[in-house]
Amino acid sequence: MTAVEEKDHFFRDLQDNENLMTEILGSSVDLVKRRITFHEHKNVQAICYYTDGLVDVIQIELFISDLLYKGNWLLQHTTLPTGPPLTLLKEHMLTNASFQVVKEVSQAVDGILSGVAVLILDGSDEVFVIQTKGWEKRGVDEPQTEQVVRGPRDGFTESIRTNTALVRRRIRDPKLRIEQMNIGKRSKTDVNIAYIEDIVKEGLVEEVKKRLRDIKIDAILESGYIEELIEDAPRSPFTTVQSTERPDKVASSILEGRVAIFVDNTPFVLVVPSFFWQFLQASDDYYSRFMTGSFFRAIRYLAFVLSLTLTSIYVMLVSFHQEMIPTQLILTIASGREVVPFPVLLEALLMEISFELMREAGLRMPKPVGQAAVSIVGSLVIGQAAVQAGIVSPFMVIIVALTGIASFAIPNYAASFSIRLIRFPLLIAAGTLGLLGFSAMFTLLAIHALTLRSFGESYLAPATPFQPNDQKDSIIRFPWWKMQMRPEGVTGDEKRVGDHQFPEPPNTDPYSKEGGKGKEEDQKDGSRKKKTRRIIKLKGEDEE
Amino acid sequence: MKVQISNGMFMALIINMIYAKAIGVTQGSMAREVGGDIWISTLIATIQGGVIMFLVILVIRRMPEGDLIDQAARLLGKWFGKFVALITFLFFLAAYGPVMSTFVFHLKDYFLPEAPILLFIIAAFLLGTYAIYFGVEVIARMALIGVFSIIALNILLMFGSLSEFDIRELRPTFQMGFLRTVWASRHHNTDWAMATIMAGIILPMVADKKTWGKMGFAGIGYGMVFIIMWPILEAGVLSPETAAQYIVSCMQMARSAQIGYFVHRYEMIMIAFFALSILTQIMMSLLCASVAMQKMLGLKDYRKVIIPTAIILSSFGYWINFDKNRAVDFLEGWWVYISIGVAVGLPFLILVMGFLFKKKLKKEIVAEEVK
């Protein structure tokens, strides 16, 4: 049992407290102990503890100077009510924005290790915990894994408070709740959960909190730890918790009734519950025009299908069902395969694994050395050289390259990796049992996906269970003036877009029946619009 | 919490349960008897199927918490319940033969002629047991997607074959006489029989009891709409004589359908869309047989008997399909009498018993409500 567990309350005597703290904290160079003596009143002594590097030094200096000079002056020149020194200090001298009084040693120690300053005063068994957090932070930068053409360029950082602030900037709703938790026996990582009180589905917040509270682990170093410990299907290749670096994505998820989980020291925020189709949707879909957004979303769906099945279908057709391929095409494929010594399945596996190797190498190697070298070697392995060497056929190169490109079109990295992973059993099944193997494995995957749930919600919703209203934001995205309701599952305030949001410009056609008048609403209270119309009319007359 | 499926899912299950066999294997059998009148036979069978479905819904409605087996047990005691469970088990055991025939004929004959039959049986065994372990909800959700693939399949086939359609092939109607056309409808009645007995087992799990009837008939109606296109096109495009020559006439039609140069062999796409329907048949047969077995043995959970039930059904499926002649004979002979006999006889028997033991049933219902 540690000293903290043995004795969790401070002594009144400063020396005893100092001994206790020395016993608990030991002698690390970054743990600073600063003894302060009030010169004119030597009977008042204090010790300030903080961790160098985690605190804002200027704040500490200001705080100590307040204590030493301002406090000293105040004590000499004003008549203060008598009482415990801690109360005097609290009520009359300390001007810090945030501080609290604690009694437990463990709480004070946790505070010191997380970047606050702890002031222990002689004669008091309570101590001050003063917020002085201030460590080096990375600036808000563009997310590395989820880039957009149109949309905000800010991404989450490693600081949890910056991250919650980025979301709070987007949702200035008093109903947005951000709750604090600490997870990890040794790391005591700050974890925040965010949701909108009158939108979030009933019971979801409690379920999230319960799952987080149930985590018993020594340290949480990244949100991936939490993801693995709270997900519904830990043995599944499908990821059932969405992670994102984009504050706008998190904000929109919260507005759709979901819960965001922020973890300190990582720019990846988790969103629950998650649905499979979300992983194929990008932020751009909502920022660009609905037709463009829908088109590119459809392209991504196609990319998903290609990435998952193209190689398998090719192997299946060439190995077992040649009659399904048009004669001219099969002749071309056969001539290309003439010099290849391997069966199609092996050829495909070789190419797929080479591709994965290159992707992994490109990711791990240092930028200045890696990327050019990998791309040169890559073009040799998956290219003309490999074909000329007789290792692979030109058709296989095209198939594997297309599959690879398709997998990169999937916006979520985790989902893209899952899809790449499940491609292999599908490929082996198709290459060994033809259509039967392919369809059996595909069906197994489908059954498995159908059984999945994410925080009680069906993973494949809104496709199954089929939710008609949510189809407006599934394969194609309807325009915003059509997506009036929040997704199903939201409770309370279900409406997100008001009525009559279809934009109608003023009618400027003088020959129309309405005689240059706009819609009914405009006629009722649209003095500004009427004016605009008149101006446009006059302009038109001028031009004539 | 008791598993519940939505009414839409129930409807989707009915559609899928009929579709896979009805569009090809059944049409081939009927074409051999009534030629171009297969579409009329299909319509007649649909009406008969509707009547049986009505009968089943009527029976289950009396005590909506229990399936056909539970109703029987409440009426005449535990042993009568076990007897009905045995009949239900035997029904789905027999059903597994034609279901596997449909599965094997489609895949083996058209895609993998050299593959041993055992391979298809094992694939069905693995898929079926895996799916039914998760319960009816998962199968029902697959069936819902299956409806969309059925729609896609029908639209694609129409695109590929309408240019070849000759309406003269459908004339004159009732070529073989009215009675023979009605008699030929028995082949399609076997498909309805599977759907209705399945309804007798799963209806208590369907959420909205008030609309059971409506949904049951909607399922029958939509099933008919999705299926009726096939006999009309098979007669009009292939000609009744050609359709009669093939065991799986729908595959022959898909083979001849041409959508474009690169989809010149359309049957593989057809199989992809058709797969969910045949898989629903496999899964529901296994599930219903497992439930019957569970009730026969008086167990609390059907999951314990999934593997033994699947082994029995798969062995039967293998034995039937090992010899193609045996498979076709069973499909067009024994199976017809077993399926229609059970599908009509069982609900009718329980309905009549219900009238005879009205008072006892009422007491049971009141006791149930008090619980």
Coordinates of C-alpha atoms in Angstrom, one line a residue, chain A residues 238-241 274-277 279 449-450 452-454 457-461 464, chain B residues 141:
Chain A
F238 CA -15.5 -3.8 -38.5
T239 CA -14.9 -0.7 -36.4
T240 CA -18.0 0.3 -34.4
V241 CA -16.6 3.5 -32.9
S274 CA -21.4 4.8 -35.1
F275 CA -22.9 3.4 -38.3
F276 CA -21.1 1.7 -41.1
W277 CA -22.2 4.2 -43.8
F279 CA -17.3 5.8 -42.5
A449 CA -22.3 -7.0 -40.1
L450 CA -26.1 -7.4 -39.5
L452 CA -23.3 -5.8 -35.0
R453 CA -24.5 -3.0 -32.8
S454 CA -22.9 0.2 -31.7
E457 CA -28.0 0.9 -32.4
S458 CA -28.0 -1.3 -35.4
Y459 CA -24.6 -0.9 -37.2
L460 CA -26.1 -1.0 -40.7
A461 CA -28.8 1.6 -40.0
T464 CA -31.4 -2.1 -42.0
Chain B
R141 CA -32.9 -7.9 -41.8

